[in-house]
GROMACS .gro file of C-alpha atoms in nm:
model
  321
    1UNK     CA    1   0.000   0.000   0.000
    2UNK     CA    2   0.130   0.345  -0.093
    3UNK     CA    3   0.249   0.547   0.206
    4UNK     CA    4   0.180   0.922   0.172
    5UNK     CA    5   0.304   1.238   0.337
    6UNK     CA    6   0.085   1.529   0.223
    7UNK     CA    7   0.263   1.867   0.241
    8UNK     CA    8   0.001   2.139   0.214
    9UNK     CA    9  -0.115   2.495   0.290
   10UNK     CA   10  -0.498   2.473   0.292
   11UNK     CA   11  -0.629   2.657   0.080
   12UNK     CA   12  -0.941   2.563  -0.120
   13UNK     CA   13  -0.784   2.330  -0.374
   14UNK     CA   14  -0.557   2.184  -0.103
   15UNK     CA   15  -0.872   2.097   0.091
   16UNK     CA   16  -1.024   1.916  -0.206
   17UNK     CA   17  -0.699   1.722  -0.255
   18UNK     CA   18  -0.687   1.626   0.114
   19UNK     CA   19  -1.048   1.505   0.101
   20UNK     CA   20  -0.961   1.304  -0.211
   21UNK     CA   21  -0.672   1.138  -0.029
   22UNK     CA   22  -0.899   1.052   0.263
   23UNK     CA   23  -1.145   0.888   0.025
   24UNK     CA   24  -0.869   0.680  -0.133
   25UNK     CA   25  -0.742   0.585   0.214
   26UNK     CA   26  -1.091   0.465   0.311
   27UNK     CA   27  -1.093   0.257  -0.007
   28UNK     CA   28  -0.771   0.090   0.109
   29UNK     CA   29  -0.554   0.238  -0.165
   30UNK     CA   30  -0.312   0.439   0.048
   31UNK     CA   31  -0.187   0.496   0.400
   32UNK     CA   32  -0.183   0.861   0.501
   33UNK     CA   33   0.102   0.853   0.750
   34UNK     CA   34   0.140   1.229   0.804
   35UNK     CA   35   0.022   1.570   0.690
   36UNK     CA   36   0.281   1.847   0.702
   37UNK     CA   37   0.147   2.200   0.682
   38UNK     CA   38   0.329   2.501   0.540
   39UNK     CA   39   0.308   2.877   0.515
   40UNK     CA   40   0.172   2.989   0.180
   41UNK     CA   41  -0.192   3.050   0.099
   42UNK     CA   42  -0.223   3.178   0.458
   43UNK     CA   43  -0.010   3.177   0.774
   44UNK     CA   44   0.124   2.858   0.928
   45UNK     CA   45  -0.112   2.848   1.227
   46UNK     CA   46  -0.417   2.879   1.002
   47UNK     CA   47  -0.299   2.612   0.758
   48UNK     CA   48  -0.236   2.380   1.055
   49UNK     CA   49  -0.583   2.439   1.202
   50UNK     CA   50  -0.746   2.398   0.860
   51UNK     CA   51  -0.572   2.068   0.795
   52UNK     CA   52  -0.671   1.942   1.140
   53UNK     CA   53  -1.036   2.032   1.082
   54UNK     CA   54  -1.044   1.868   0.737
   55UNK     CA   55  -0.884   1.552   0.876
   56UNK     CA   56  -1.153   1.538   1.145
   57UNK     CA   57  -1.425   1.601   0.888
   58UNK     CA   58  -1.315   1.293   0.693
   59UNK     CA   59  -1.257   1.079   1.003
   60UNK     CA   60  -0.875   1.091   1.001
   61UNK     CA   61  -0.805   1.296   1.313
   62UNK     CA   62  -0.549   1.033   1.424
   63UNK     CA   63  -0.308   1.125   1.143
   64UNK     CA   64   0.007   1.306   1.261
   65UNK     CA   65   0.013   1.674   1.172
   66UNK     CA   66   0.319   1.899   1.144
   67UNK     CA   67   0.338   2.278   1.178
   68UNK     CA   68   0.505   2.476   0.903
   69UNK     CA   69   0.859   2.608   0.925
   70UNK     CA   70   0.888   2.986   0.931
   71UNK     CA   71   0.973   3.160   0.605
   72UNK     CA   72   1.163   3.477   0.697
   73UNK     CA   73   1.124   3.669   0.372
   74UNK     CA   74   0.859   3.516   0.146
   75UNK     CA   75   0.871   3.650  -0.206
   76UNK     CA   76   0.492   3.674  -0.232
   77UNK     CA   77   0.205   3.784  -0.013
   78UNK     CA   78  -0.037   3.516   0.095
   79UNK     CA   79  -0.341   3.425  -0.115
   80UNK     CA   80  -0.616   3.504   0.136
   81UNK     CA   81  -0.786   3.719  -0.129
   82UNK     CA   82  -0.850   3.399  -0.324
   83UNK     CA   83  -0.900   3.144  -0.044
   84UNK     CA   84  -1.063   3.363   0.223
   85UNK     CA   85  -0.913   3.508   0.539
   86UNK     CA   86  -0.932   3.166   0.703
   87UNK     CA   87  -0.802   2.990   0.391
   88UNK     CA   88  -1.123   2.791   0.347
   89UNK     CA   89  -1.382   3.029   0.211
   90UNK     CA   90  -1.446   3.195   0.550
   91UNK     CA   91  -1.655   2.891   0.647
   92UNK     CA   92  -1.404   2.701   0.862
   93UNK     CA   93  -1.602   2.787   1.175
   94UNK     CA   94  -1.871   2.550   1.046
   95UNK     CA   95  -1.630   2.257   1.077
   96UNK     CA   96  -1.545   2.042   1.380
   97UNK     CA   97  -1.291   2.194   1.617
   98UNK     CA   98  -0.925   2.122   1.543
   99UNK     CA   99  -0.810   1.808   1.725
  100UNK     CA  100  -0.436   1.879   1.691
  101UNK     CA  101  -0.252   2.127   1.914
  102UNK     CA  102  -0.048   2.379   1.713
  103UNK     CA  103   0.169   2.484   2.006
  104UNK     CA  104   0.268   2.125   2.086
  105UNK     CA  105   0.304   2.004   1.726
  106UNK     CA  106   0.636   1.893   1.580
  107UNK     CA  107   0.767   2.108   1.297
  108UNK     CA  108   0.695   1.976   0.950
  109UNK     CA  109   1.059   1.939   0.844
  110UNK     CA  110   1.133   1.723   1.149
  111UNK     CA  111   0.827   1.507   1.080
  112UNK     CA  112   0.940   1.457   0.720
  113UNK     CA  113   1.289   1.357   0.834
  114UNK     CA  114   1.158   1.113   1.096
  115UNK     CA  115   0.916   0.941   0.858
  116UNK     CA  116   1.164   0.910   0.569
  117UNK     CA  117   1.423   0.758   0.804
  118UNK     CA  118   1.164   0.515   0.939
  119UNK     CA  119   1.041   0.407   0.593
  120UNK     CA  120   1.325   0.466   0.343
  121UNK     CA  121   1.216   0.416  -0.017
  122UNK     CA  122   0.852   0.360   0.080
  123UNK     CA  123   0.702   0.709   0.118
  124UNK     CA  124   0.566   0.932  -0.156
  125UNK     CA  125   0.559   1.299  -0.062
  126UNK     CA  126   0.278   1.494  -0.227
  127UNK     CA  127   0.385   1.858  -0.201
  128UNK     CA  128   0.118   2.111  -0.299
  129UNK     CA  129   0.250   2.411  -0.104
  130UNK     CA  130   0.563   2.625  -0.121
  131UNK     CA  131   0.856   2.386  -0.076
  132UNK     CA  132   0.984   2.541   0.246
  133UNK     CA  133   0.933   2.230   0.462
  134UNK     CA  134   1.107   1.998   0.216
  135UNK     CA  135   1.401   2.235   0.173
  136UNK     CA  136   1.434   2.273   0.551
  137UNK     CA  137   1.436   1.895   0.590
  138UNK     CA  138   1.710   1.865   0.327
  139UNK     CA  139   1.913   2.138   0.499
  140UNK     CA  140   1.889   1.967   0.839
  141UNK     CA  141   1.951   1.618   0.702
  142UNK     CA  142   2.135   1.634   0.366
  143UNK     CA  143   2.025   1.355   0.133
  144UNK     CA  144   1.699   1.290   0.319
  145UNK     CA  145   1.477   1.364   0.019
  146UNK     CA  146   1.647   1.085  -0.176
  147UNK     CA  147   1.491   0.845   0.075
  148UNK     CA  148   1.146   0.929  -0.061
  149UNK     CA  149   1.002   0.691  -0.317
  150UNK     CA  150   0.882   0.993  -0.514
  151UNK     CA  151   0.821   1.363  -0.457
  152UNK     CA  152   0.509   1.477  -0.641
  153UNK     CA  153   0.496   1.855  -0.670
  154UNK     CA  154   0.212   2.080  -0.778
  155UNK     CA  155   0.397   2.386  -0.894
  156UNK     CA  156   0.559   2.576  -1.174
  157UNK     CA  157   0.459   2.695  -1.520
  158UNK     CA  158   0.653   2.599  -1.832
  159UNK     CA  159   0.470   2.684  -2.154
  160UNK     CA  160   0.200   2.903  -1.997
  161UNK     CA  161   0.205   3.223  -1.794
  162UNK     CA  162   0.237   3.220  -1.418
  163UNK     CA  163  -0.046   3.298  -1.180
  164UNK     CA  164   0.139   3.536  -0.947
  165UNK     CA  165   0.373   3.702  -1.198
  166UNK     CA  166   0.404   3.677  -1.575
  167UNK     CA  167   0.651   3.390  -1.540
  168UNK     CA  168   0.600   3.239  -1.195
  169UNK     CA  169   0.349   3.010  -1.025
  170UNK     CA  170   0.264   3.084  -0.661
  171UNK     CA  171   0.415   2.780  -0.485
  172UNK     CA  172   0.752   2.821  -0.655
  173UNK     CA  173   0.757   3.200  -0.637
  174UNK     CA  174   0.670   3.215  -0.266
  175UNK     CA  175   1.004   3.056  -0.175
  176UNK     CA  176   1.204   3.007  -0.493
  177UNK     CA  177   1.526   2.930  -0.306
  178UNK     CA  178   1.352   2.641  -0.130
  179UNK     CA  179   1.228   2.514  -0.467
  180UNK     CA  180   1.578   2.540  -0.613
  181UNK     CA  181   1.719   2.336  -0.324
  182UNK     CA  182   1.458   2.061  -0.359
  183UNK     CA  183   1.502   2.025  -0.735
  184UNK     CA  184   1.882   2.017  -0.694
  185UNK     CA  185   1.869   1.754  -0.421
  186UNK     CA  186   1.722   1.451  -0.599
  187UNK     CA  187   1.591   1.312  -0.929
  188UNK     CA  188   1.278   1.135  -0.804
  189UNK     CA  189   1.047   1.433  -0.871
  190UNK     CA  190   0.717   1.452  -1.059
  191UNK     CA  191   0.584   1.798  -1.149
  192UNK     CA  192   0.221   1.895  -1.209
  193UNK     CA  193   0.244   2.254  -1.340
  194UNK     CA  194  -0.010   2.520  -1.436
  195UNK     CA  195   0.020   2.391  -1.793
  196UNK     CA  196  -0.227   2.120  -1.698
  197UNK     CA  197  -0.379   2.231  -1.366
  198UNK     CA  198  -0.533   2.549  -1.511
  199UNK     CA  199  -0.762   2.317  -1.710
  200UNK     CA  200  -0.907   2.150  -1.399
  201UNK     CA  201  -1.223   2.350  -1.333
  202UNK     CA  202  -1.440   2.226  -1.046
  203UNK     CA  203  -1.785   2.373  -1.109
  204UNK     CA  204  -2.087   2.441  -0.888
  205UNK     CA  205  -2.272   2.176  -1.090
  206UNK     CA  206  -2.014   1.919  -0.981
  207UNK     CA  207  -2.062   2.021  -0.618
  208UNK     CA  208  -2.439   1.994  -0.660
  209UNK     CA  209  -2.394   1.639  -0.791
  210UNK     CA  210  -2.212   1.547  -0.470
  211UNK     CA  211  -2.484   1.706  -0.256
  212UNK     CA  212  -2.757   1.516  -0.445
  213UNK     CA  213  -2.568   1.192  -0.385
  214UNK     CA  214  -2.550   1.235  -0.005
  215UNK     CA  215  -2.656   1.507   0.239
  216UNK     CA  216  -2.417   1.561   0.529
  217UNK     CA  217  -2.194   1.819   0.694
  218UNK     CA  218  -1.921   1.715   0.451
  219UNK     CA  219  -2.132   1.762   0.138
  220UNK     CA  220  -2.257   2.098   0.264
  221UNK     CA  221  -1.898   2.207   0.330
  222UNK     CA  222  -1.789   2.107  -0.023
  223UNK     CA  223  -2.084   2.299  -0.169
  224UNK     CA  224  -2.017   2.611   0.040
  225UNK     CA  225  -1.644   2.600  -0.036
  226UNK     CA  226  -1.712   2.566  -0.408
  227UNK     CA  227  -1.952   2.862  -0.403
  228UNK     CA  228  -1.700   3.086  -0.226
  229UNK     CA  229  -1.407   2.981  -0.440
  230UNK     CA  230  -1.611   3.023  -0.759
  231UNK     CA  231  -1.693   3.384  -0.674
  232UNK     CA  232  -1.335   3.460  -0.569
  233UNK     CA  233  -1.192   3.307  -0.886
  234UNK     CA  234  -1.432   3.507  -1.104
  235UNK     CA  235  -1.348   3.826  -0.915
  236UNK     CA  236  -0.975   3.782  -0.963
  237UNK     CA  237  -1.004   3.635  -1.314
  238UNK     CA  238  -0.842   3.307  -1.219
  239UNK     CA  239  -1.080   3.109  -1.439
  240UNK     CA  240  -1.104   3.348  -1.735
  241UNK     CA  241  -1.474   3.407  -1.680
  242UNK     CA  242  -1.575   3.041  -1.638
  243UNK     CA  243  -1.780   2.955  -1.328
  244UNK     CA  244  -1.591   2.728  -1.091
  245UNK     CA  245  -1.249   2.710  -0.929
  246UNK     CA  246  -0.927   2.541  -1.026
  247UNK     CA  247  -0.840   2.228  -0.829
  248UNK     CA  248  -0.469   2.255  -0.906
  249UNK     CA  249  -0.360   2.028  -0.622
  250UNK     CA  250  -0.589   1.745  -0.725
  251UNK     CA  251  -0.356   1.675  -1.018
  252UNK     CA  252  -0.090   1.551  -0.776
  253UNK     CA  253  -0.332   1.294  -0.636
  254UNK     CA  254  -0.445   1.193  -0.984
  255UNK     CA  255  -0.087   1.119  -1.089
  256UNK     CA  256  -0.058   0.845  -0.827
  257UNK     CA  257  -0.400   0.684  -0.861
  258UNK     CA  258  -0.522   0.778  -1.212
  259UNK     CA  259  -0.197   0.809  -1.408
  260UNK     CA  260  -0.376   0.735  -1.736
  261UNK     CA  261  -0.516   1.090  -1.722
  262UNK     CA  262  -0.170   1.251  -1.762
  263UNK     CA  263   0.113   1.257  -2.014
  264UNK     CA  264   0.470   1.338  -1.907
  265UNK     CA  265   0.815   1.417  -2.043
  266UNK     CA  266   1.150   1.370  -1.873
  267UNK     CA  267   1.348   1.689  -1.809
  268UNK     CA  268   1.598   1.869  -1.594
  269UNK     CA  269   1.385   2.129  -1.418
  270UNK     CA  270   1.558   2.441  -1.290
  271UNK     CA  271   1.438   2.743  -1.093
  272UNK     CA  272   1.522   3.107  -1.162
  273UNK     CA  273   1.614   3.274  -0.832
  274UNK     CA  274   1.795   3.589  -0.946
  275UNK     CA  275   1.594   3.736  -1.234
  276UNK     CA  276   1.443   4.082  -1.201
  277UNK     CA  277   1.139   3.984  -1.407
  278UNK     CA  278   1.163   3.604  -1.408
  279UNK     CA  279   1.210   3.524  -1.037
  280UNK     CA  280   1.044   3.191  -0.960
  281UNK     CA  281   1.023   3.078  -1.321
  282UNK     CA  282   1.048   2.702  -1.380
  283UNK     CA  283   1.216   2.591  -1.701
  284UNK     CA  284   1.396   2.311  -1.878
  285UNK     CA  285   1.628   2.328  -2.178
  286UNK     CA  286   1.453   2.182  -2.482
  287UNK     CA  287   1.749   2.225  -2.716
  288UNK     CA  288   1.906   1.896  -2.615
  289UNK     CA  289   1.762   1.546  -2.598
  290UNK     CA  290   2.005   1.385  -2.352
  291UNK     CA  291   1.833   1.307  -2.021
  292UNK     CA  292   2.132   1.186  -1.819
  293UNK     CA  293   2.102   1.479  -1.577
  294UNK     CA  294   1.722   1.492  -1.566
  295UNK     CA  295   1.564   1.533  -1.224
  296UNK     CA  296   1.190   1.522  -1.295
  297UNK     CA  297   0.893   1.405  -1.496
  298UNK     CA  298   0.682   1.703  -1.605
  299UNK     CA  299   0.313   1.671  -1.694
  300UNK     CA  300   0.227   1.867  -2.007
  301UNK     CA  301  -0.102   1.706  -2.115
  302UNK     CA  302  -0.412   1.605  -1.919
  303UNK     CA  303  -0.740   1.426  -1.978
  304UNK     CA  304  -0.936   1.679  -1.774
  305UNK     CA  305  -1.271   1.504  -1.813
  306UNK     CA  306  -1.130   1.174  -1.691
  307UNK     CA  307  -0.944   1.331  -1.400
  308UNK     CA  308  -1.240   1.534  -1.277
  309UNK     CA  309  -1.477   1.238  -1.314
  310UNK     CA  310  -1.246   1.029  -1.096
  311UNK     CA  311  -1.229   1.306  -0.836
  312UNK     CA  312  -1.608   1.335  -0.824
  313UNK     CA  313  -1.666   0.963  -0.782
  314UNK     CA  314  -1.413   0.942  -0.501
  315UNK     CA  315  -1.560   1.244  -0.322
  316UNK     CA  316  -1.904   1.081  -0.347
  317UNK     CA  317  -1.758   0.768  -0.189
  318UNK     CA  318  -1.613   0.969   0.099
  319UNK     CA  319  -1.944   1.146   0.156
  320UNK     CA  320  -2.129   0.813   0.174
  321UNK     CA  321  -1.878   0.660   0.412
   0.00000   0.00000   0.00000
């Protein structure tokens, strides 16, 4: 069974991805051994509390939860204008109280180190936040990320524009030096960039289909979250006028459990950390075909209908169980 560490900064699409993982865990397809929260969409205490509440909502409050490492000088402001001041559509107060204690929690980098040492070669890290926790783990314990089976990253933009600057995607831009360190540390990386995630539109009609299937606190939360995120995405033109919100982070889950929905190429991914206009840009050199120094598989095509259909069916399963 696949062992998963989920590194996240909930966040609307992070929340959908975490619910998806809980559904797959209930179906016996994975073991969620830890969730490590990070600064990013909102501050580290809020991402920790959000993750704790979502774990309780799905019945996984026993999962270990890490608190994010501090980022001294993030290169971007948070994304509360998109995700709400609480990171979850300003409706987190409707959820069960957080079961994990932020003040007593282990830091996420230490949790990553401990788990990778305990299960070398067995754990897949799904990283859908700025890569601060992973970089901190590598700094404290050089070579630790090579002990992961795979590191699946939602981040970057290669052939499309960024979503925080012309060239940069939010997770990479927020802490580009952390991203550079992670990509330089190992070659077991899979990247799900904006090139494919900006096609993954979760619509109010999809949420309504879940509600019709089963009425519960969970289905109501998914519906309310979708409604908030849809309005925010329209307001800030994230979806180019289409009603819905982008479930970027779901692509990282789909790679592991519905790989037939994605097409990849092998590449050496690098991060721009010095550019005046291109800070945070992800790129690979297409002039050469040799892959001896490649560090990643990059998704550049997606079957969006198949991926979203799989997500919906698994969310329906979670809501029934």
